Tab-separated table of C-alpha atoms in Angstrom:
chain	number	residue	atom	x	y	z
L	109	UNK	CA	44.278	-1.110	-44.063
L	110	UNK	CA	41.675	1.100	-45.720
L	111	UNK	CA	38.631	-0.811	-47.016
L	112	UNK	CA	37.513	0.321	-51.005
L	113	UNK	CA	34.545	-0.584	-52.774
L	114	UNK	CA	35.425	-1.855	-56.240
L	115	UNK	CA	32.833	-2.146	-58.990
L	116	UNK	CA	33.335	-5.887	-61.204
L	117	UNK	CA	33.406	-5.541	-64.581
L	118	UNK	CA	31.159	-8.842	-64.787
L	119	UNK	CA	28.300	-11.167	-63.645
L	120	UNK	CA	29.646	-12.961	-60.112
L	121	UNK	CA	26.162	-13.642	-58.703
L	122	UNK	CA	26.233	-12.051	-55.093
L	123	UNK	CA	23.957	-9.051	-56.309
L	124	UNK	CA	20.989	-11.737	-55.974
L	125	UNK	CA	21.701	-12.608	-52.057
L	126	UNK	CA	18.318	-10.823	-51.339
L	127	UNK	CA	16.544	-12.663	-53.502
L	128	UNK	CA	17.730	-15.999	-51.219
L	129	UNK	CA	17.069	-14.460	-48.173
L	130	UNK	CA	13.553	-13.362	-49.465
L	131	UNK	CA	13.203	-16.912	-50.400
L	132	UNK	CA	14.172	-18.448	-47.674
L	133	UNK	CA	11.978	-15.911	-45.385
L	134	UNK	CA	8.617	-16.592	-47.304
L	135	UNK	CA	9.564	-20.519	-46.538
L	136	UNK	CA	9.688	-20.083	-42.991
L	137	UNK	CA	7.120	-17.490	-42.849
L	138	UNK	CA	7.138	-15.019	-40.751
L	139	UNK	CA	5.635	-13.814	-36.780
L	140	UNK	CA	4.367	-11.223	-34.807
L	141	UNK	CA	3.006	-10.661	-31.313
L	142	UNK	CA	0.393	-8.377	-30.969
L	143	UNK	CA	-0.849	-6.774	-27.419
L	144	UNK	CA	-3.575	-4.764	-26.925
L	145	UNK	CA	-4.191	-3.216	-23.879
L	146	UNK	CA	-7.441	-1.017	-22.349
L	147	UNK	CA	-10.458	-1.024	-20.254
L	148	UNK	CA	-13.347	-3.089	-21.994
L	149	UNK	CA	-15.730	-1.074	-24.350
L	150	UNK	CA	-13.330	0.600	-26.263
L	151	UNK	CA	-13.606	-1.456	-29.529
L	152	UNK	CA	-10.340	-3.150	-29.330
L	153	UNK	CA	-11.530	-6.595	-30.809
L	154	UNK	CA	-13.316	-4.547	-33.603
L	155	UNK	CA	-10.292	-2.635	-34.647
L	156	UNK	CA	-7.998	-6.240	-34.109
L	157	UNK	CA	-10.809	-7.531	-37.195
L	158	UNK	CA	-10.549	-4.582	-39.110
L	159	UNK	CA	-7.004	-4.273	-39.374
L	160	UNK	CA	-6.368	-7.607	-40.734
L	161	UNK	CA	-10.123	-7.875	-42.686
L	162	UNK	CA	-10.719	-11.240	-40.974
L	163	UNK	CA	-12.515	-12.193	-37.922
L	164	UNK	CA	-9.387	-12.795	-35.369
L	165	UNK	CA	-12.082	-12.131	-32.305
L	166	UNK	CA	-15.649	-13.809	-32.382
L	167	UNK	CA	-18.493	-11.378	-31.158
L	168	UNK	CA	-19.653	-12.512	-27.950
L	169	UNK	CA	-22.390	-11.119	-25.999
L	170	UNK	CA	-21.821	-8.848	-23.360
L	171	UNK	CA	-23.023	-9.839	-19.898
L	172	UNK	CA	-25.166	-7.428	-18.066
L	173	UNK	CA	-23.564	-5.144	-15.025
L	174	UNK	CA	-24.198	-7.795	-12.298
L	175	UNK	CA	-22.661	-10.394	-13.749
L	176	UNK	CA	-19.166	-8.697	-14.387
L	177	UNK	CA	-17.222	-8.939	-11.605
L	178	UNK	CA	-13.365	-8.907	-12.626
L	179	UNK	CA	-11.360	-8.604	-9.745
L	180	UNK	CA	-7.550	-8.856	-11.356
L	181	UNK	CA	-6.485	-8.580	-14.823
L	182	UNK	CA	-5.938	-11.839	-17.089
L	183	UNK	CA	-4.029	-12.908	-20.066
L	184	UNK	CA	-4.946	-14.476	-22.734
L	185	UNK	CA	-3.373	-14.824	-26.222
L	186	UNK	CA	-4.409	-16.751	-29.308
L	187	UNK	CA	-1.947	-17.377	-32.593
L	188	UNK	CA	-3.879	-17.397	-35.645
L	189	UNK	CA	-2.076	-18.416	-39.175
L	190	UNK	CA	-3.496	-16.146	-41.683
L	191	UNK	CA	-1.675	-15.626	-45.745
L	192	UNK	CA	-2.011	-13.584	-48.373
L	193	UNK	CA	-0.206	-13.460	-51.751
L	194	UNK	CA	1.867	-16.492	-50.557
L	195	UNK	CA	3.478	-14.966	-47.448
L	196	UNK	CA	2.092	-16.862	-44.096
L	197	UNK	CA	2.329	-14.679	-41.106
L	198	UNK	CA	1.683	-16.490	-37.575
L	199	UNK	CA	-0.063	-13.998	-35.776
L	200	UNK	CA	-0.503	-14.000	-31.512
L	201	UNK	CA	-2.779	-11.541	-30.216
L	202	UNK	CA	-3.033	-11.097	-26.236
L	203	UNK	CA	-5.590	-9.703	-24.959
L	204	UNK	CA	-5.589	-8.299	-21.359
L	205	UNK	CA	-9.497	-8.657	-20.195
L	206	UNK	CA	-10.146	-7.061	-16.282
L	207	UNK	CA	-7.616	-4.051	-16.695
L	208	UNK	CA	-9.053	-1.237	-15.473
L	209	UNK	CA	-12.202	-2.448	-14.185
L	210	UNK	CA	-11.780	-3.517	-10.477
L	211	UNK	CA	-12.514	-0.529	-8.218
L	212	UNK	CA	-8.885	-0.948	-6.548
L	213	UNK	CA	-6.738	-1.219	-9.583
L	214	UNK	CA	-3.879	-0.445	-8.036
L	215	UNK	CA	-0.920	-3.093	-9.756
L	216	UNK	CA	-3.594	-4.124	-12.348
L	217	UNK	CA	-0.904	-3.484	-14.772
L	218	UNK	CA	0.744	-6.478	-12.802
L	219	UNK	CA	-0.181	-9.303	-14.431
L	220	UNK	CA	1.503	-7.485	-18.564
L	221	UNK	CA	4.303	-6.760	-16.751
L	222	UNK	CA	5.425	-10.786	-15.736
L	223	UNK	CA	3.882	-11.957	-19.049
L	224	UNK	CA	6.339	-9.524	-21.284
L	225	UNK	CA	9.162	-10.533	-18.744
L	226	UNK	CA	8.142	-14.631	-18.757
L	227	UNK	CA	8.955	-14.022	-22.971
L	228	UNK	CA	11.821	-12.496	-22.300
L	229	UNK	CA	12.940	-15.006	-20.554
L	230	UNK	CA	11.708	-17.774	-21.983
L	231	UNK	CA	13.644	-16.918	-25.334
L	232	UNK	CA	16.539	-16.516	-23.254
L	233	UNK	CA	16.471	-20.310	-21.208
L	234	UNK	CA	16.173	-20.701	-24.930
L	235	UNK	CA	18.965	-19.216	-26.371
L	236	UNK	CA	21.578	-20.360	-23.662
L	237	UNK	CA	21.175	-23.927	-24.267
L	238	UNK	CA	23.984	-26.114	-25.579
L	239	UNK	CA	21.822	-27.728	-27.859
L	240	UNK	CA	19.510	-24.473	-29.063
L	241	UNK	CA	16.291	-25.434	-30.583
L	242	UNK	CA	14.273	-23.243	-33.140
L	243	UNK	CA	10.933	-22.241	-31.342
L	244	UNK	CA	8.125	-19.834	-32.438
L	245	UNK	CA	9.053	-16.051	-30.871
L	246	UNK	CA	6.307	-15.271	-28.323
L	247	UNK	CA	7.976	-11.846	-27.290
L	248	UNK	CA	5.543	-9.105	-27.668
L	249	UNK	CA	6.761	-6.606	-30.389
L	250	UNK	CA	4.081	-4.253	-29.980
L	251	UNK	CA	1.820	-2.587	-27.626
L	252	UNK	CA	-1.461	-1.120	-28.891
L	253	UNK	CA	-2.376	0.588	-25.611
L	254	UNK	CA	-6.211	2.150	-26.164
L	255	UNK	CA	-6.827	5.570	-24.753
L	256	UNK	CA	-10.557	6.684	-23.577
L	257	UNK	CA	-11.602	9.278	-25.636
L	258	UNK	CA	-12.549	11.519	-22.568
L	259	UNK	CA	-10.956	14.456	-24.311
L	260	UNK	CA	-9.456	15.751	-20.621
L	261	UNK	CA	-6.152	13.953	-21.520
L	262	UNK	CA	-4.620	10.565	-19.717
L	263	UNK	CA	-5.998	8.623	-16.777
L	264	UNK	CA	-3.501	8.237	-14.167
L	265	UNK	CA	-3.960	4.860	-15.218
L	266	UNK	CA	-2.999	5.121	-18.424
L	267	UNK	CA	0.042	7.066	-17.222
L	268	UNK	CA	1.284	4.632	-14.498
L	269	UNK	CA	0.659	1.606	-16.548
L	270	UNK	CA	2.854	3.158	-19.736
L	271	UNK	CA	5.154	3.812	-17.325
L	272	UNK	CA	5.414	0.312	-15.914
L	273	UNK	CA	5.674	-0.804	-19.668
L	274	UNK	CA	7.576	2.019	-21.733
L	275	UNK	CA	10.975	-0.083	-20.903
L	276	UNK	CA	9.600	-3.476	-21.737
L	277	UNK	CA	7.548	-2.752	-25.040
L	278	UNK	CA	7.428	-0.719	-28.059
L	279	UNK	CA	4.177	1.237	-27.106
L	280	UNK	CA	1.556	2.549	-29.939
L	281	UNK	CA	-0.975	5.061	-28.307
L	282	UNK	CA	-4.280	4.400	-29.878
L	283	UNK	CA	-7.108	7.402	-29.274
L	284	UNK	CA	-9.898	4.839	-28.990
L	285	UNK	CA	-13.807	5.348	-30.910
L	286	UNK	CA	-11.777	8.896	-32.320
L	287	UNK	CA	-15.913	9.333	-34.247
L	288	UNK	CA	-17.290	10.461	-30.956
L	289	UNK	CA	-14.923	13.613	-31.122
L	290	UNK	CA	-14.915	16.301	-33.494
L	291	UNK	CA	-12.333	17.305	-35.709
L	292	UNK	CA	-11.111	19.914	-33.329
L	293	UNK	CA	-11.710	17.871	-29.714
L	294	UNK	CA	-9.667	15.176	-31.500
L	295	UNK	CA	-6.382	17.533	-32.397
L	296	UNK	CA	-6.445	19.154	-29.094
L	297	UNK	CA	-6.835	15.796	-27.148
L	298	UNK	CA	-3.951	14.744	-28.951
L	299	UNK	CA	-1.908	17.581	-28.254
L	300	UNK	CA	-2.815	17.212	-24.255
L	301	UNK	CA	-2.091	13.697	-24.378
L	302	UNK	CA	1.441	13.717	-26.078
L	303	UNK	CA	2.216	16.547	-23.622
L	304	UNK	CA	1.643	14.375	-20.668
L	305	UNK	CA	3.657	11.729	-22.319
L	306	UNK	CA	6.426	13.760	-22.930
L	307	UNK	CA	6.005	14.945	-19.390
L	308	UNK	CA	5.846	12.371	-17.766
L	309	UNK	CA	8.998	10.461	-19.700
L	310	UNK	CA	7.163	7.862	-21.462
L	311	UNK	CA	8.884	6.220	-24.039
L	312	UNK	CA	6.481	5.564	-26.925
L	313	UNK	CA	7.397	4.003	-30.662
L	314	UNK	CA	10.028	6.233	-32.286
L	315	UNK	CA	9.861	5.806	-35.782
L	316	UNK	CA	13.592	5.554	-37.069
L	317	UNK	CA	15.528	8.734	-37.700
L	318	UNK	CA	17.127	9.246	-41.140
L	319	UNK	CA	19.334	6.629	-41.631
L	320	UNK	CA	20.040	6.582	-45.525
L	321	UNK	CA	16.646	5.823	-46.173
L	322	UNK	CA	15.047	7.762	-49.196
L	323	UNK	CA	12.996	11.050	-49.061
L	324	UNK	CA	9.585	9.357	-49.654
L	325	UNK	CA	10.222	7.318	-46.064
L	326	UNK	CA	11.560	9.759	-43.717
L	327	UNK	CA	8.632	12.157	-45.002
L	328	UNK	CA	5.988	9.237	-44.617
L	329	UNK	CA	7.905	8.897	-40.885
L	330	UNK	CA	7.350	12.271	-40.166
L	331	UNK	CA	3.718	12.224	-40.943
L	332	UNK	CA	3.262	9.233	-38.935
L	333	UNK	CA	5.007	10.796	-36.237
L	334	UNK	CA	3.314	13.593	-36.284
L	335	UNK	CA	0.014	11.703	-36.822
L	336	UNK	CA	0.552	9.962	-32.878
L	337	UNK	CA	-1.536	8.891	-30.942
L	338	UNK	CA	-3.820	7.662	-33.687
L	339	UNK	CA	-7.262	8.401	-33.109
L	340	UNK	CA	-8.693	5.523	-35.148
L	341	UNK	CA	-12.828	4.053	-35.623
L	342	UNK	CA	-12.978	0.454	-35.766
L	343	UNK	CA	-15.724	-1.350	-38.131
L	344	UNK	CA	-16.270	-4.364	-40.339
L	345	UNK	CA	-19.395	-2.872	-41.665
L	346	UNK	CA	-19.222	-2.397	-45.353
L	347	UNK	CA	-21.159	0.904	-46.673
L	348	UNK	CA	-22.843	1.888	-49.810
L	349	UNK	CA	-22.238	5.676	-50.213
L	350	UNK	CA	-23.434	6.748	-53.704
L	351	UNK	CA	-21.575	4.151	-56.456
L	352	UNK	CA	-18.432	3.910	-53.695
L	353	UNK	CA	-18.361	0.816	-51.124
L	354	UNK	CA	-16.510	1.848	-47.954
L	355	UNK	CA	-16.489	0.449	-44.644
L	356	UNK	CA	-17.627	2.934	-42.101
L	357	UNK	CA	-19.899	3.285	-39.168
L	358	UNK	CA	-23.302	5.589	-40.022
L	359	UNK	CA	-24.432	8.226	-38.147
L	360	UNK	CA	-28.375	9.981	-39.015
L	361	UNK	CA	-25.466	12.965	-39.735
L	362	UNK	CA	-23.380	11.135	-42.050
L	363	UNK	CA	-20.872	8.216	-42.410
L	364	UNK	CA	-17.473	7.938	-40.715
L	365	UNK	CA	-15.411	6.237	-42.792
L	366	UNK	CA	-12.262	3.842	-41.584
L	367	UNK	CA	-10.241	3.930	-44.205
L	368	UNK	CA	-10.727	7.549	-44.831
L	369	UNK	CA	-7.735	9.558	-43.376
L	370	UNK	CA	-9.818	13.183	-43.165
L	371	UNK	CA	-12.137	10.991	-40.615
L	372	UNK	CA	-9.661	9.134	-38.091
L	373	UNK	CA	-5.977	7.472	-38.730
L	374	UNK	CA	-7.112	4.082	-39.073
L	375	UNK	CA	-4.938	3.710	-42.567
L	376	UNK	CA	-2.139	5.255	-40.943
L	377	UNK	CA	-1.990	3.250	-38.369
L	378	UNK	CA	-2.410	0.091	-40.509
L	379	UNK	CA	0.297	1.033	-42.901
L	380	UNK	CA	2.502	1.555	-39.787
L	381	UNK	CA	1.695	-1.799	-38.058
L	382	UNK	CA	1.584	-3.892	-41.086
L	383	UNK	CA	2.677	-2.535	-44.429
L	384	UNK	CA	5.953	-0.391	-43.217
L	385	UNK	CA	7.003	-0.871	-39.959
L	386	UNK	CA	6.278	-4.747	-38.823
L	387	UNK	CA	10.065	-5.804	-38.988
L	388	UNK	CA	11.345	-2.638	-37.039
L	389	UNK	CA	8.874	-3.129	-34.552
L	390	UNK	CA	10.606	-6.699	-34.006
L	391	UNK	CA	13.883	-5.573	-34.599
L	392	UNK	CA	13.441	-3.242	-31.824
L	393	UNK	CA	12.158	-5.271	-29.464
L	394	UNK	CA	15.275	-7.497	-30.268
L	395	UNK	CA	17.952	-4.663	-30.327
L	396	UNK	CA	16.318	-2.518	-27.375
L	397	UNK	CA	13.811	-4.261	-25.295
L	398	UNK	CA	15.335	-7.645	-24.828
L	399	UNK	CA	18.857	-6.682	-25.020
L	400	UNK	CA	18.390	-4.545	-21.792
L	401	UNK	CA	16.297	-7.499	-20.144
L	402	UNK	CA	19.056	-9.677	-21.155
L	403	UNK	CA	21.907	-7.402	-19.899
L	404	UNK	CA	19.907	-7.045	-16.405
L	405	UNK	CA	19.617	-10.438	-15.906
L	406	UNK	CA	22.632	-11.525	-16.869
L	407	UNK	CA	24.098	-8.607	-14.630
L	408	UNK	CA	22.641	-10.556	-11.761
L	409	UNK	CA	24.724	-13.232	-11.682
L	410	UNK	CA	28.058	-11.615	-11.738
L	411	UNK	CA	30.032	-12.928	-8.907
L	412	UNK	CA	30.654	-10.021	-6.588
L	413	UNK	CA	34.407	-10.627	-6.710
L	414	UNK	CA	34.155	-9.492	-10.229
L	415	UNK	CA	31.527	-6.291	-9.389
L	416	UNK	CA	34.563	-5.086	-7.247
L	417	UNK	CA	37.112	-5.569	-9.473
L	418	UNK	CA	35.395	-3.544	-11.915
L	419	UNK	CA	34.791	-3.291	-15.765
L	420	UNK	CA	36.733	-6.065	-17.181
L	421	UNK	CA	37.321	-3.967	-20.519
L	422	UNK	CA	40.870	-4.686	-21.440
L	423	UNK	CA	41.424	-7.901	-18.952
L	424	UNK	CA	42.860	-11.249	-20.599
L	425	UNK	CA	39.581	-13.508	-21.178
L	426	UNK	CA	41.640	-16.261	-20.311
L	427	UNK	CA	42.549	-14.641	-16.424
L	428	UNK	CA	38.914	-13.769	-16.211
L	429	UNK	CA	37.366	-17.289	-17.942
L	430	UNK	CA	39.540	-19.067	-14.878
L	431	UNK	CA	38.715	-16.263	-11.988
L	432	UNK	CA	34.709	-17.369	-13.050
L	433	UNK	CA	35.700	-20.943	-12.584
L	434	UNK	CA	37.374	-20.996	-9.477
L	435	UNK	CA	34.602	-18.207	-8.339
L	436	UNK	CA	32.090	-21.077	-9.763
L	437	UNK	CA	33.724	-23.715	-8.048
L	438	UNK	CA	33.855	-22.113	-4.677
L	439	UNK	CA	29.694	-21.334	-4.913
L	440	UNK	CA	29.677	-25.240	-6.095
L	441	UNK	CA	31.991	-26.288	-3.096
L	442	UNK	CA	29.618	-24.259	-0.439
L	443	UNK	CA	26.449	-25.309	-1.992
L	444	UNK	CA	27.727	-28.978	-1.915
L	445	UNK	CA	28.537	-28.168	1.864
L	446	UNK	CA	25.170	-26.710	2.807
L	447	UNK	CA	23.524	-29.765	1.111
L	448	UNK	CA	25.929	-32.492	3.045
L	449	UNK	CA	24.810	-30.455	5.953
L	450	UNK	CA	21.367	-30.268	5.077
L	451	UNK	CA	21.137	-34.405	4.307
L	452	UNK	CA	22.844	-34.786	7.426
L	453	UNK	CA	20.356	-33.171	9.240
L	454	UNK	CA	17.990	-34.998	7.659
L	455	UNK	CA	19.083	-37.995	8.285
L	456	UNK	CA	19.366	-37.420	12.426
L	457	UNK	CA	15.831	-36.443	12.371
L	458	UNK	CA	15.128	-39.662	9.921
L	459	UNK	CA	17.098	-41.759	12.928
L	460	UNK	CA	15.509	-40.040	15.808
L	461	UNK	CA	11.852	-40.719	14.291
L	462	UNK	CA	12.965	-43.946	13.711
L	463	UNK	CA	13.844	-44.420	17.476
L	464	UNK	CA	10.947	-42.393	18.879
L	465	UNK	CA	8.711	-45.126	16.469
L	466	UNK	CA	10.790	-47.615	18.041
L	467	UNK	CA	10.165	-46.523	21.384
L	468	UNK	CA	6.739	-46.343	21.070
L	469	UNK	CA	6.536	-49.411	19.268
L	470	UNK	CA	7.949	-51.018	22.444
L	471	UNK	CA	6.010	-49.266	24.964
L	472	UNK	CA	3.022	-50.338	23.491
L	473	UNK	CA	3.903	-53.902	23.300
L	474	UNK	CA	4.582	-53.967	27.030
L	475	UNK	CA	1.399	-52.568	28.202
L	476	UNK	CA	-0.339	-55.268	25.882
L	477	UNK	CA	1.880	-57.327	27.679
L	478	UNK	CA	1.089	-56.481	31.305
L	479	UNK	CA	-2.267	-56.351	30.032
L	480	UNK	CA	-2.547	-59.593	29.056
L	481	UNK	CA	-0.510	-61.106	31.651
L	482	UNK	CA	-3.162	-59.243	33.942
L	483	UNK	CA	-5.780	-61.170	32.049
L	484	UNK	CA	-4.265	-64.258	32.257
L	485	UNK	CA	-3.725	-63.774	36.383
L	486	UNK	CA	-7.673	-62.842	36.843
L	487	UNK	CA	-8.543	-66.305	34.188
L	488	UNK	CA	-6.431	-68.261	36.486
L	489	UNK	CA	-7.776	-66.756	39.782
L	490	UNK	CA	-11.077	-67.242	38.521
L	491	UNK	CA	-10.546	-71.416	37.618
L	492	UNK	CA	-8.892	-71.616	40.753
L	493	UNK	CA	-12.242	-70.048	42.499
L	494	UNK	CA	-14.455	-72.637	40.377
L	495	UNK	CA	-12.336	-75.163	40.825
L	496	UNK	CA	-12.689	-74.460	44.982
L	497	UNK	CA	-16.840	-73.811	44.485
L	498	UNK	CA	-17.307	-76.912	42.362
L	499	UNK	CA	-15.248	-79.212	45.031
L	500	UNK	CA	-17.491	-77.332	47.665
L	501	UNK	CA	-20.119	-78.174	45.411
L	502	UNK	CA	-19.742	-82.035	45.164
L	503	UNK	CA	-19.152	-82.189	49.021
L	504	UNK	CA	-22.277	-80.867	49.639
L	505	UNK	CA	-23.831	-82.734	46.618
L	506	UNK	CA	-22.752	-86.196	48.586
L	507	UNK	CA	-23.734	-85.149	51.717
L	508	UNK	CA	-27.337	-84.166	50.858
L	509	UNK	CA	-27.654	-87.737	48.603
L	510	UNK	CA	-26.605	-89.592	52.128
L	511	UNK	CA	-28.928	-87.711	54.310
L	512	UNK	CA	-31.367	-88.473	51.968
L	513	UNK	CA	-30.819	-92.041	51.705
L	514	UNK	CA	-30.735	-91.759	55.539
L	515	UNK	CA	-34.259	-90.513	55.647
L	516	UNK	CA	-35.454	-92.716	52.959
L	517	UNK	CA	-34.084	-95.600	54.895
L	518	UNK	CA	-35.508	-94.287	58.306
L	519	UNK	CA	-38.846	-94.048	56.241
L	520	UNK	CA	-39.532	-97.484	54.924
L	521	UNK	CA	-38.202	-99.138	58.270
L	522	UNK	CA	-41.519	-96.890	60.037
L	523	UNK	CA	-43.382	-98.248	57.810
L	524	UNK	CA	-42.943	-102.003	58.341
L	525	UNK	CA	-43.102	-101.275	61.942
L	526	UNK	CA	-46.332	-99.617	61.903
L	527	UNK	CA	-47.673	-102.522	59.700
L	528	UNK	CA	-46.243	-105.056	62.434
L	529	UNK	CA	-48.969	-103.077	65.071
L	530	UNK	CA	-51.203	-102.692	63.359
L	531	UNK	CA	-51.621	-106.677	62.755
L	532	UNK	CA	-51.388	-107.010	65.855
L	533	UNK	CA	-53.750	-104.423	67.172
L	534	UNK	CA	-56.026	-106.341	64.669
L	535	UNK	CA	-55.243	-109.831	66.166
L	536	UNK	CA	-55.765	-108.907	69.716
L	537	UNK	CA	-59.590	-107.310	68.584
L	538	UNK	CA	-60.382	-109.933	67.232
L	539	UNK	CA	-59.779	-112.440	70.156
L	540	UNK	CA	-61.970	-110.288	72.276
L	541	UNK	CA	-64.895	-110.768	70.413
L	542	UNK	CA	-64.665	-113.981	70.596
C-alpha cells in the first residue's frame, strides 16, 4: 500500500502542532550540559562568562606556585538557571580543575571518563524503571576541550585524552587565547592541528550533512566546519573604540575584539553552541553517544546461551522471551544455591564461635573454681593453725598464772616466817641485857 500526500481543501487544525510543542517546550524549559576541559590558564572561565554575558564563574585569586599542588584531576559542575526573552535554560557547567598539571599525568583523563559514563548510566537506572520518573538530564552534550596555543600542534595529551573521549562526547576543539597568534600562526596551527586529528582518528563534532535543510544552513555549516578548531579570545571587558562599544582585550598595538570574526571565532563559535546547534548537540549525544553506551551495556548481560545461538533477527519473541526466563531462572536457582550455601556456612562458623565462647566460658569458671576452692583450703588450714596456737596459747597462759600464784604464795609465807625470827631474835636480846 503506497502512502500519498493529499493537500485538504480546508482548515483541520494539525498545521499548528508546532506551535503546541513550542509551547509546551518553553513551559518545561529547556537543558544543557556544558564541559570544558584544559590545563589551568587558558581562560576557560572567561570565555564560559563571555559566551553567555553573565558571570557563570566568580574571579578568584590565583594562588602562588607553592601553594598549587594538584595531584589528580577533579570534577566539579554547577547548574545555573539563566532566561532571556521568556525561554529558561538550566545550564550545568563542569569544570575539570588538576588536568594536566601533575608531573605524572598519565590517566589524568581518568576521572571525565567515569563522570560521562556515571550519566550515562544514571539516565539509564533511570529509564529502566517500572515506574520512570522525570529527572533533570545531567549527560554531557558537549565538550569544549581548550587547546594551548603553542602553535607546534597537539600535546600528546591533548591527543590521548580526545581519544579516551571522542566515543563518549561530542568534542568542540577550542584554540585557546587565539590574540597571542598572528593571523598567519593561527591558520597554520589550525591546519597542523586538524591534521593530527584526522590522523590520529579523532572523532570531533560533525556538523550535519545536507539533509533537506535550506541553502543558507548547509553554507553556514560549511563555514563553521571549515572555521574548526575555533581559535577564540575570551573577555568581559567592554571597549570604547571611536563612537563604537565593543568588548575586546587592548593591546599598546591595538584592540582585539571578541565579537569581531576578522580577529578570532568567538561569534562563530557562539552561534554554533547556542544560537544553531544546541538541540543537535543533545540530539546527538542521545542518538550516538548514549545509544552505543546503552547497547554495550546492555550487551553485557546477554546470557551466553543466547551469544552462541547467535543474532536472534527473525526468532519468535515469544521462544526467545521464555529461553531468557528459564536462562533467568537457572542464574536465580544457582545464586539462591550459592547463598543457602553461603548462610550455611555462616551459620557453622556462628555455632562453632558459639561453642569455642562456650568452652572458654567454662574453662574459665573452673579455674576460678579451683582457685577459690584453693583459697578456701589455705583459710581453713590457716583457722585450723590458730585454732592449734591459741589452745597452745591458753595452756601456757594457765600455766604461767599458777606458777605465779605459786611464787606469790611461796613469797608471803617467807615473809611471815622471817617476821616470826626476827621477834624472836629481838626477845632473846633483850633478856640478855637484863
Amino acid at each position: 500500500m503506497s502512502t500519498q500526500t493529499k493537500e485538504l481543501d480546508g482548515y483541520v487544525g494539525f498545521a499548528n502542532l508546532p506551535n503546541q510543542v513550542f509551547r509546551k517546550s518553553v513551559q518545561r524549559g529547556f537543558e544543557f550540559t556544558l564541559m570544558v576541559v584544559g590545563q589551568p590558564g587558558l581562560g576557560k572561565s572567561t570565555l564560559l562568562n563571555s559566551l553567555f554575558l553573565t558571570d557563570l564563574y566568580v574571579e578568584a585569586a590565583y594562588p602562588p606556585a607553592t601553594q598549587r599542588t594538584p595531584s589528580t584531576t577533579s570534577i566539579e559542575h554547577a547548574t545555573v538557571n539563566i532566561a532571556e526573552g521568556g525561554v529558561r535554560l538550566a545550564l550545568t557547567l563542569v569544570d575539570t580543575p588538576g588536568f594536566g598539571v601533575a608531573i605524572d599525568n598519565s590517566e589524568c583523563w581518568k576521572p571525565i571518563v567515569e563522570h560521562i559514563d556515571k550519566q550515562f548510566e544514571d539516565y539509564l537506572n533511570t529509564e529502566s524503571q517500572i515506574d520512570r520518573v522525570i529527572s533533570a538530564d545531567q549527560r554531557v552534550h558537549c565538550c569544549l576541550y581548550f587547546i594551548c596555543p603553542t602553535g607546534h600542534g597537539l600535546k600528546a595529551l591533548d591527543i590521548e585524552c580526545m581519544k579516551q573521549l571522542h566515543n563518549r562526547v561530542n568534542i568542540v576543539p577550542i584554540i585557546a587565547k587565539a590574540d597571542t597568534l598572528t593571523a598567519e600562526e593561527c591558520a597554520a596551527f589550525k591546519k597542523r592541528v586538524v591534521e593530527e586529528i584526522t590522523e590520529n582518528d579523532i572523532k570531533i563534532y560533525s556538523f550535519p550533512e545536507d539533509n533537506g535543510e535550506d541553502e543558507e544552513d548547509v553554507a553556514a555549516n560549511r563555514q563553521m566546519k571549515e572555521r574548526m578548531p575555533f581559535a577564540v579570545v575570551g573577555s568581559n571587558t567592554v571597549l570604547k573604540i571611536a563612537s563604537k562599544t565593543v568588548r575586546g582585550r587592548k593591546y599598546p598595538w591595538g584592540v582585539a575584539e571578541v565579537e569581531n570574526l576578522e580577529h578570532c571565532d568567538f561569534t562563530a563559535l557562539r552561534n554554533m553552541l547556542i544560537r544553531t546547534h544546541m538541540q543537535d548537540l543533545k540530539d546527538v549525544t542521545h542518538t550516538v553517544h548514549y545509544e552505543n553506551y546503552r547497547f554495550k551495556k546492555l550487551s553485557n548481560v546477554v546470557s551466553p546461551a543466547m551469544q552462541l545461538q547467535g543474532s536472534s533477527a527473525g526468532r519468535n519473541p515469544l521462544a526467545q522471551f521464555e529461553e531468557e526466563k528459564k536462562e533467568h531462572e537457572k542464574k536465580m536457582h544457582k545464586m539462591q544455591e550459592e547463598m543457602e550455601q553461603v548462610f550455611e556456612m555462616k551459620v557453622m562458623e556462628k555455632k562453632q564461635k558459639l561453642k569455642d565462647s562456650q568452652a572458654d566460658l567454662i574453662r574459665r569458671h573452673e579455674q576460678m573454681k579451683s582457685g577459690l576452692e584453693k583459697q578456701q583450703r589455705e583459710l581453713d588450714e590457716r583457722r585450723r593453725q590458730f585454732e592449734e596456737d591459741r589452745q597452745e596459747f591458753d595452756v601456757l597462759q594457765r600455766k604461767y598464772q599458777q606458777e605465779q600464784e605459786a611464787l606469790s604464795l611461796q613469797r608471803s609465807q617467807g615473809a611471815n616466817h622471817k617476821g616470826k625470827h626476827d621477834k624472836h631474835h629481838k626477845d632473846k636480846t633483850k633478856k640478855g641485857k637484863f
